[in-house]
XYZ file of C-alpha atoms in Angstrom:
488
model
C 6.257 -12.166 43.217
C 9.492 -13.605 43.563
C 10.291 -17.427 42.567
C 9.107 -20.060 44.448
C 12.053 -21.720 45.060
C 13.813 -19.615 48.581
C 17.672 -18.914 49.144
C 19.459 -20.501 51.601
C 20.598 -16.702 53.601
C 16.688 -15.897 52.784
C 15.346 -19.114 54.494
C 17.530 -18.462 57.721
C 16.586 -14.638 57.599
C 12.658 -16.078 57.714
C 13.344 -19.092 60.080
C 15.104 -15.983 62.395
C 12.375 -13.244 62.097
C 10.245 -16.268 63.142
C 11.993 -16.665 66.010
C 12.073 -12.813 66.962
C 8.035 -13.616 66.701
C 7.919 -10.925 63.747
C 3.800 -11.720 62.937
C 3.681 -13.549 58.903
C 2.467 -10.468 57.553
C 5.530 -8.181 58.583
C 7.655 -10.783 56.759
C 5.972 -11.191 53.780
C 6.422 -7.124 53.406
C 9.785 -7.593 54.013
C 10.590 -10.447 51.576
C 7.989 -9.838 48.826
C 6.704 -13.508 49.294
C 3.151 -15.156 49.754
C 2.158 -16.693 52.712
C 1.459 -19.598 51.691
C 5.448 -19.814 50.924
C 6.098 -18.163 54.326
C 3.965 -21.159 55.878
C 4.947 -24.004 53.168
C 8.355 -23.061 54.680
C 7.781 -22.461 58.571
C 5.663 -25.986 58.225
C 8.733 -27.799 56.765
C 10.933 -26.392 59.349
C 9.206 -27.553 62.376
C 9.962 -31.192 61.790
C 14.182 -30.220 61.472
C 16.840 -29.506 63.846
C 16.873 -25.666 65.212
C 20.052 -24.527 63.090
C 19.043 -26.995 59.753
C 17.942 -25.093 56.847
C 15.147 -27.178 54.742
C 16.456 -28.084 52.122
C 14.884 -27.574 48.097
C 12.106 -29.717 47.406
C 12.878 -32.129 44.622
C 9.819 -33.311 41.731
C 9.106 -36.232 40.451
C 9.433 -39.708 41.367
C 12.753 -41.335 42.931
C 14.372 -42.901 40.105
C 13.655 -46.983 39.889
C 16.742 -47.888 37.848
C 20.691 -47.659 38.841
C 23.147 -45.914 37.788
C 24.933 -49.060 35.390
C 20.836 -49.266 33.865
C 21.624 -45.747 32.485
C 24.504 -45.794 31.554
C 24.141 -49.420 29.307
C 20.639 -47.672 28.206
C 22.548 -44.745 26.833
C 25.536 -46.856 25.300
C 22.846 -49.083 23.603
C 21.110 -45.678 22.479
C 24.576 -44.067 20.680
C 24.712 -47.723 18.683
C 21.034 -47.737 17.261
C 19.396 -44.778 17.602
C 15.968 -46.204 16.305
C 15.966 -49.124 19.257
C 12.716 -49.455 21.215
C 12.070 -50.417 24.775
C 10.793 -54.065 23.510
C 14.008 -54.599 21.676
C 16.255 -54.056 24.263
C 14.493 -55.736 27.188
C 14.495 -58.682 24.550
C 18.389 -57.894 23.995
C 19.605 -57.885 27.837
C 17.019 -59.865 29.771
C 18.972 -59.097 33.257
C 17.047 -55.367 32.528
C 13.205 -57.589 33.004
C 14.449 -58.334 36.976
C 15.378 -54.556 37.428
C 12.950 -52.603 35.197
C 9.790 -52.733 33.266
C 9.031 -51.813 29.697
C 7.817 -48.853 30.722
C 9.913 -47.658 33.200
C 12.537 -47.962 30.283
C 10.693 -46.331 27.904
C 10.370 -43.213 30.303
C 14.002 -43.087 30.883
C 15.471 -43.434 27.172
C 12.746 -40.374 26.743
C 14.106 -38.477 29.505
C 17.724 -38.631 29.053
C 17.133 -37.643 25.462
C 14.922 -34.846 26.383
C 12.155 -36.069 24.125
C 8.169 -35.808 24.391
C 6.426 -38.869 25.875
C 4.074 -41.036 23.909
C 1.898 -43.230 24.889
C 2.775 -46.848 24.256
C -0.535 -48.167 24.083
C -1.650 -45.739 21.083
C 1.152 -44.504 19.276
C 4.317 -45.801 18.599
C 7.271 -45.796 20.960
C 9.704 -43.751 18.355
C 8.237 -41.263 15.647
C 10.232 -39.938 12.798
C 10.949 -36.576 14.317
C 12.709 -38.967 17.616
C 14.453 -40.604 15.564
C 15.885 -37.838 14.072
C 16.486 -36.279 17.586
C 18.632 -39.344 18.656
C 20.659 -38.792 15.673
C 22.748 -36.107 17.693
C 22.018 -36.911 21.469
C 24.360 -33.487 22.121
C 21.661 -31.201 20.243
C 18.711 -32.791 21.451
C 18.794 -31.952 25.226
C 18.588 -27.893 23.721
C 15.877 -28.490 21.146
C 12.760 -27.903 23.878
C 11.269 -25.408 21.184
C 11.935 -24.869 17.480
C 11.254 -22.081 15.154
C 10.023 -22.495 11.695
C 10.762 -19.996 8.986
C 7.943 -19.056 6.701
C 9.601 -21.390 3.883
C 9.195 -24.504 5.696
C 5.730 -23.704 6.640
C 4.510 -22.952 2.820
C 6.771 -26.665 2.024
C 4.359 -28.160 5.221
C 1.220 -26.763 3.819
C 1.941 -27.980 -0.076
C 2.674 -31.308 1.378
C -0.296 -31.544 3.449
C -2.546 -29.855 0.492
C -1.374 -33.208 -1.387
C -1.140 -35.690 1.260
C -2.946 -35.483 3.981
C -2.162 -33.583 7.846
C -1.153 -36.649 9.476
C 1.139 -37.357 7.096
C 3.041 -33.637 6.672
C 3.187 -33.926 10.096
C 4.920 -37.446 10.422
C 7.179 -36.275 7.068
C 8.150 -32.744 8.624
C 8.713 -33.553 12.096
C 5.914 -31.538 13.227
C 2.260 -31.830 14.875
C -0.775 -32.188 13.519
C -1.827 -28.843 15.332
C 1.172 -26.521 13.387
C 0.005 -28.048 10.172
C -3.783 -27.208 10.717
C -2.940 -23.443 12.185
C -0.408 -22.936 8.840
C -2.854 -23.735 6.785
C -5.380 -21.356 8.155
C -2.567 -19.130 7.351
C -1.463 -19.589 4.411
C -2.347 -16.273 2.859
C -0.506 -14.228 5.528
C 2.422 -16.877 5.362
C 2.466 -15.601 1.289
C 2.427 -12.189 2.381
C 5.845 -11.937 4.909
C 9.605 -12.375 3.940
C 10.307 -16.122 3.515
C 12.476 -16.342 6.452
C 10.473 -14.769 9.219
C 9.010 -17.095 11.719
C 6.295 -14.841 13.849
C 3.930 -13.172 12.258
C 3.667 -10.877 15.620
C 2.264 -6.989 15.412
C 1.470 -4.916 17.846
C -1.881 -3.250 17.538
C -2.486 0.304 17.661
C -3.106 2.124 20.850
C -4.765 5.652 19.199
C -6.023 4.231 15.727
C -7.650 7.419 14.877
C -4.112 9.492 15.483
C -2.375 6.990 13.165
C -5.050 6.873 10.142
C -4.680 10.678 10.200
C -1.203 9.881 10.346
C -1.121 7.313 7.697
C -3.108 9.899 5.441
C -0.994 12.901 5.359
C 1.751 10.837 4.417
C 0.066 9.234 1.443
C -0.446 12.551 0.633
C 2.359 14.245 0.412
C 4.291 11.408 -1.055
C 1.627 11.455 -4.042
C 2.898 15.334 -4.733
C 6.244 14.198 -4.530
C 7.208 15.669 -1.608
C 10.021 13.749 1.027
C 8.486 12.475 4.361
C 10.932 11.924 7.029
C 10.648 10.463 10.546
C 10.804 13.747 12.360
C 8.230 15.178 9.599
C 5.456 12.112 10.987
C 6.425 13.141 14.819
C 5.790 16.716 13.986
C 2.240 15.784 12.907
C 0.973 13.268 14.819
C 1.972 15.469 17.902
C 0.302 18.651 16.472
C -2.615 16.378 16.021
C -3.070 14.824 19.311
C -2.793 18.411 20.974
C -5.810 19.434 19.072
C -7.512 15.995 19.558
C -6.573 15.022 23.276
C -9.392 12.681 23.533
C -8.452 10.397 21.204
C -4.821 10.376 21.577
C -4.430 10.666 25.987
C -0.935 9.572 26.627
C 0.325 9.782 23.478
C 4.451 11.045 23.023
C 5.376 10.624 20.050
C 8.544 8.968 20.842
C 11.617 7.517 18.219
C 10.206 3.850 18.924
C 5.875 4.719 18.496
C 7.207 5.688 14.927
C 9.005 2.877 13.904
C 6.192 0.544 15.123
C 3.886 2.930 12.972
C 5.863 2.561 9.870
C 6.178 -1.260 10.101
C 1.955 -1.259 10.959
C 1.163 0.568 7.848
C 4.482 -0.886 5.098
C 6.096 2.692 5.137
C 9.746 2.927 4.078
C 12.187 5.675 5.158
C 13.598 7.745 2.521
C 11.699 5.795 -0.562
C 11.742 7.783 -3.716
C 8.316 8.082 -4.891
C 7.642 6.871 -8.018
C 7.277 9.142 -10.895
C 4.188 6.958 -12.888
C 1.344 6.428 -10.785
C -1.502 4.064 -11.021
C -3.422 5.070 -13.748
C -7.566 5.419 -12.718
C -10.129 2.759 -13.727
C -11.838 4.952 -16.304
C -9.479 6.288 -18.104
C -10.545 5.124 -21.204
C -13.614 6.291 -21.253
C -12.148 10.264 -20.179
C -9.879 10.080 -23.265
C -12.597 9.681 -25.245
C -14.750 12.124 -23.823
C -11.299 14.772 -24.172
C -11.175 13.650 -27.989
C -14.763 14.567 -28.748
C -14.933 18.000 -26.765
C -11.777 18.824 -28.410
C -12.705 18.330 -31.648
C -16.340 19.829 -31.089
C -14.555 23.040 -30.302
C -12.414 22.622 -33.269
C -14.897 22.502 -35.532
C -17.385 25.591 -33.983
C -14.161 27.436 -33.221
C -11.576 26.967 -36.183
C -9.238 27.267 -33.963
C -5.334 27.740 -35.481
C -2.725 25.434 -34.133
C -0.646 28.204 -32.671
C -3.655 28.886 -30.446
C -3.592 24.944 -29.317
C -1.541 24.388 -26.171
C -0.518 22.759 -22.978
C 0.264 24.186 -19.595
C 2.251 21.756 -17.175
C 3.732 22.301 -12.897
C 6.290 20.260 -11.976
C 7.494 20.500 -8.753
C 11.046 20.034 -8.508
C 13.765 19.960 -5.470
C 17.368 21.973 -5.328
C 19.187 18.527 -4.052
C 17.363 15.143 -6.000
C 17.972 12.301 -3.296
C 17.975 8.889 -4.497
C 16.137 5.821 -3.723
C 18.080 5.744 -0.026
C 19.829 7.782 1.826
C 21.521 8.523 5.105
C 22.554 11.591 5.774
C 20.467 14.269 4.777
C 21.811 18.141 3.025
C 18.594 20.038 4.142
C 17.965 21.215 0.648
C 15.611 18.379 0.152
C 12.770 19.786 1.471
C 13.315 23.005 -0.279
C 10.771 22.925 -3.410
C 10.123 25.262 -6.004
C 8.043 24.489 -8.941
C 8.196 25.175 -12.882
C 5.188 25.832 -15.045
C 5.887 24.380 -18.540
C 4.139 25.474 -21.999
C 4.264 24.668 -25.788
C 1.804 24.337 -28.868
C 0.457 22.315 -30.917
C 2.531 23.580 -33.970
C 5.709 23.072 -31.723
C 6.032 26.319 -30.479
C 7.703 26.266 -26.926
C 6.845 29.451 -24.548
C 9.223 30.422 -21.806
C 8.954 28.700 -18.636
C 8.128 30.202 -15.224
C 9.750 29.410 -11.801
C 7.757 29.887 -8.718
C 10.087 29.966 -5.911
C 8.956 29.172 -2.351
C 9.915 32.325 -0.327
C 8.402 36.029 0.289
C 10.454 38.219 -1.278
C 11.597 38.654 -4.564
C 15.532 37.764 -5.238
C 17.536 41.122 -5.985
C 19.334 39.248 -8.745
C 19.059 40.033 -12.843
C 18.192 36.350 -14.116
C 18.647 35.621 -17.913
C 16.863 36.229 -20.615
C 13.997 33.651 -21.758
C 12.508 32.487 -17.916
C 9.672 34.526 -15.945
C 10.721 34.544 -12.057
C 7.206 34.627 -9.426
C 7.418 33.847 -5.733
C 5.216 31.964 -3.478
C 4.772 31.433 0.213
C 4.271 27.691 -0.053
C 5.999 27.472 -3.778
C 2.814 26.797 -5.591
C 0.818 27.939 -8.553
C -2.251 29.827 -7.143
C -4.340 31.989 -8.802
C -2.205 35.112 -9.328
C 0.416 32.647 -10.668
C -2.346 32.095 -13.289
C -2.788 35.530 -14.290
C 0.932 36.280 -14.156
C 1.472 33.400 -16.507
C -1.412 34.262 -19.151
C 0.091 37.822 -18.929
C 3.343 37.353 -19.662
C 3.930 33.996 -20.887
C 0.818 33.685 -22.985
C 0.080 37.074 -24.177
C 4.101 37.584 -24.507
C 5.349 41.089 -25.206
C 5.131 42.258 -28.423
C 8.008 43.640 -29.435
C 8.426 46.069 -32.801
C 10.885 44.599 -34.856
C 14.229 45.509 -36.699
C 14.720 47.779 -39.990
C 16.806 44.934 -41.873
C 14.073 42.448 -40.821
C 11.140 45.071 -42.104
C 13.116 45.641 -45.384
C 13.652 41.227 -45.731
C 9.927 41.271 -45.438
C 8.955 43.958 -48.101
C 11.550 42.366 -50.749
C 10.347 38.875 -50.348
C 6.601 39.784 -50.502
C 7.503 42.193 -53.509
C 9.429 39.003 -55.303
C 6.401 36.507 -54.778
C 3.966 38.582 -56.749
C 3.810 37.226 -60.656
C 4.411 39.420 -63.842
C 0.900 38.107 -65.106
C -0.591 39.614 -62.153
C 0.981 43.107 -62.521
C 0.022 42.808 -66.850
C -3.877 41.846 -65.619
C -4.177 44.126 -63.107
C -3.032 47.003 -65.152
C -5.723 45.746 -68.444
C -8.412 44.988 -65.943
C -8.271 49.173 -65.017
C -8.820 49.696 -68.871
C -4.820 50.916 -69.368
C -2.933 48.770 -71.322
C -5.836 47.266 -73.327
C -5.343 46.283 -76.598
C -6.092 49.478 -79.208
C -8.485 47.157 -81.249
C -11.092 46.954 -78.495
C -10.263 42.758 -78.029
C -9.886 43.318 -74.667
C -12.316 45.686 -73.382
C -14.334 42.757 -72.180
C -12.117 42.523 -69.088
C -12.968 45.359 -67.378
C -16.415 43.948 -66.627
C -15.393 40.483 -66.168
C -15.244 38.774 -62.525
C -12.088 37.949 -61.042
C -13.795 35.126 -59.292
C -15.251 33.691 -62.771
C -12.459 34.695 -64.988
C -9.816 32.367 -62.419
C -12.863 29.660 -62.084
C -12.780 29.359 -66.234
C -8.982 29.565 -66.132
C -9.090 26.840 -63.720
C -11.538 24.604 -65.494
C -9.799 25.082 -68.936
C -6.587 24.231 -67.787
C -7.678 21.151 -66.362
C -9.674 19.694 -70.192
C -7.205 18.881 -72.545
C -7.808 20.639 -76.004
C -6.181 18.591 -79.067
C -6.163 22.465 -80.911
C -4.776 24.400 -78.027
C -1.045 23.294 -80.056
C -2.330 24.163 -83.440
C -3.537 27.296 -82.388
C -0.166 28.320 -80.961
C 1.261 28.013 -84.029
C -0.824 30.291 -86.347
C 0.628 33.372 -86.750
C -0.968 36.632 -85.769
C -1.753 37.688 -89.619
C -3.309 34.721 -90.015
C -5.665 35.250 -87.003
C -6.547 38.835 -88.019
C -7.466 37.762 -91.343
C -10.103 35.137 -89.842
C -11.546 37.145 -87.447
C -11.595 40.476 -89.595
C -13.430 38.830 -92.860
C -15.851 41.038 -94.915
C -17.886 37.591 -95.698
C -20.708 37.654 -93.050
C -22.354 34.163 -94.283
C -19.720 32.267 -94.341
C -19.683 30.054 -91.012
C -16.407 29.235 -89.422
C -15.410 25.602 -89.788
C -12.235 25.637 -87.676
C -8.562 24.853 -88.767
């Protein structure tokens, strides 16, 4: 339906199709109009002239003061903007013969485009009028206002510590916006301080955009880059296999961006690196801590037999935080499996590429090379790395480095070892027979007593160093049996 109010060349093209006696239902097909228009206009037209169009049909009521009221309401308006009706029919009594209070009243609120009060409740002027007749140019053009989300949180403090009334009378609002911000205070805390609407479109297939909304979240936790044609892709492949739930449904440029504002995705956001840690943490470090050392203990296990296995998947071109245009080699991944131990010893990493085939390149020494379809460790990438990252090749090693290895062992072992070694096989014992008793004593004893004795402290051990060996052979070889030995 077209507006209500007709065009003059329309109105004569009716008026003559009337004429013709085209029926009211012909011309209302042909114009697009009601009939009650059709008639409204035909009825207005039979009281006229044959060749006078009717004219527009004017509202309201004909206006009850002159043109000189206006204009000295208007000049007395720019002096004092905060003047009431009462104050100026008291100021120019000729305006009490021409107009009432009220008929005043309604014109200073007209030609200043502001909303009527009633006088008999609530004042003639509030503070939001008077700040309206402060520029009479702006005021005609300020039918509606927008308020940013700032001024609505200022509204809603004022109110919390006032009252509504009175954030409304201070702010230049109603008492209606200050009860609906409040209500909404929480989702005014939640948007960017200067938005005004809070407006969002709802979903038309909600169960198309959760699964949506869910592979993204998922591949931005791996680390992988979601673009907009990447969400498309998807959520088209997924309403083909779900028709029932997504009838209609295109996929175009502007569904997508709606999506992404629904749901507080960003284009081309580098994920972050640290990610929220889980509640019970805590208690799965401990549990780690005890099973490790339990093993430890029933194990013995070595340090060099200790380590740690890490995949990081990694891109050929690293975007940054935003970008624009795009190389393609983005969303090329391959991933490297990372090892050491616990005594420090770092193993030789593996790259997993993402292709079929492997490259018919030499690469260097120190890396393992595997492929993948999808460029991730599966479970021949496990057994590939255990056998030839963990196992290693053993390798035979050089002369010069065998011969380094005989002559340090060969330096390390003592002189008193070789001397012992050769008494305790009865060779180099002493001729006397003192010594014989070390070819039945126990290694384990005889280093035991060694150990023990070295640690008392004898006061004689220095005398007895200095006696000679005559003097000692005398002693022990005396031909007095009955005499007992009183020491030094």
């Amino acid at each position: 339906m077209g507006p209500k109010n007709l065009p003059d060349e329309e109105k004569a093209h009716i008026l003559a199709w009337k004429l013709d006696n085209v029926p009211s239902s012909e011309i209302c097909k042909r114009t697009g109009r009601g009939k009650s228009t059709i008639k409204h206009l035909l009825t207005t037209a039979c009281g006229l002239p044959p060749n006078v169009i009717p004219p527009y049909k004017t509202s309201g009521r004909p206006r009850k003061t002159t043109k000189g009221t206006d204009n000295l309401l208007q000049r007395e308006v720019l002096k004092d903007p905060g003047i009431t009706a009462a104050r100026l029919k008291k100021s120019h009594p000729c305006l009490h013969a021409e107009a009432s209070q009220r008929t005043i009243q309604h014109r200073l609120q007209k030609e200043l485009k502001l909303p009527s009060q009633c006088a008999a409740r609530k004042p003639l002027l509030t503070d939001h009028m008077h700040k309206q007749r402060l520029d009479p140019i702006v005021a005609p053009n300020a039918k509606r206002r927008r308020y940013e989300a700032s001024f609505k949180l200022k509204v809603v403090a004022y109110a919390k510590s006032h009252n509504n009334c009175a954030a409304a009378r201070e702010c230049g609002v109603t008492e209606k916006m200050v009860r609906e911000w409040r209500s909404k205070e929480h989702l005014l805390r939640s948007i960017p301080m200067n938005k005004c609407a809070m407006r969002r479109g709802t979903a038309h297939w909600p169960n198309l955009e959760k699964h949506t909304v869910d592979m993204v979240h998922e591949q931005r936790q791996n680390g992988y880059s979601v673009s907009r044609n990447k969400i498309r892709i998807w959520a088209l492949k997924w309403a083909k296999a779900n028709k029932e739930h997504s009838k209609d449904f295109k996929g175009t440029a502007s569904w997508c961006s709606r999506f992404m504002e629904r749901y507080d995705l960003v284009l081309r956001k580098k994920t972050k690196i640290s990610q929220k840690l889980p509640a019970d943490l805590d208690c799965k470090i401990t549990n780690f801590h005890r099973h490790v050392i339990q093993q430890r203990k029933e194990h013995g296990y070595p340090l060099s037999n200790i380590g740690n296995m890490d995949e990081t998947p990694l891109n050929f071109n690293m975007v940054g935080n935003h970008t624009v245009d795009t190389t393609e080699h983005e969303q090329t991944q391959f991933t490297v499996a990372l090892s050491c131990m616990a005594d420090g010893t770092k193993l030789n990493p593996m790259i997993i590429f993402k292709r079929k085939t492997m490259p018919k390149i030499k690469f260097p020494a120190g890396v393992f090379v595997h492929v993948n379809e999808k460029g991730w460790m599966d479970e021949q990438g496990i057994k590939l790395w255990i056998d030839h990252i963990w196992c290693g090749n053993m390798l035979a090693p050089e002369l010069d480095v065998l011969c380094e290895f005989v002559i340090k062992a060969w330096s390390d072992i003592n002189v008193e070892t070789v001397i012992k070694s050769f008494k305790k096989c009865g060779i180099s014992n002493s001729m006397d027979g003192m010594e014989d008793d070390m070819l039945w004593e126990d290694e384990d004893e005889t280093e035991a007593e060694a150990t023990s004795s070295d640690l008392e402290f004898d006061p004689y051990d220095e005398a007895a160093i200095n006696v000679s060996q005559d003097v000692l052979e005398e002693l022990m070889m005396s031909d007095v049996d009955d005499v007992d030995f009183e020491g030094f």
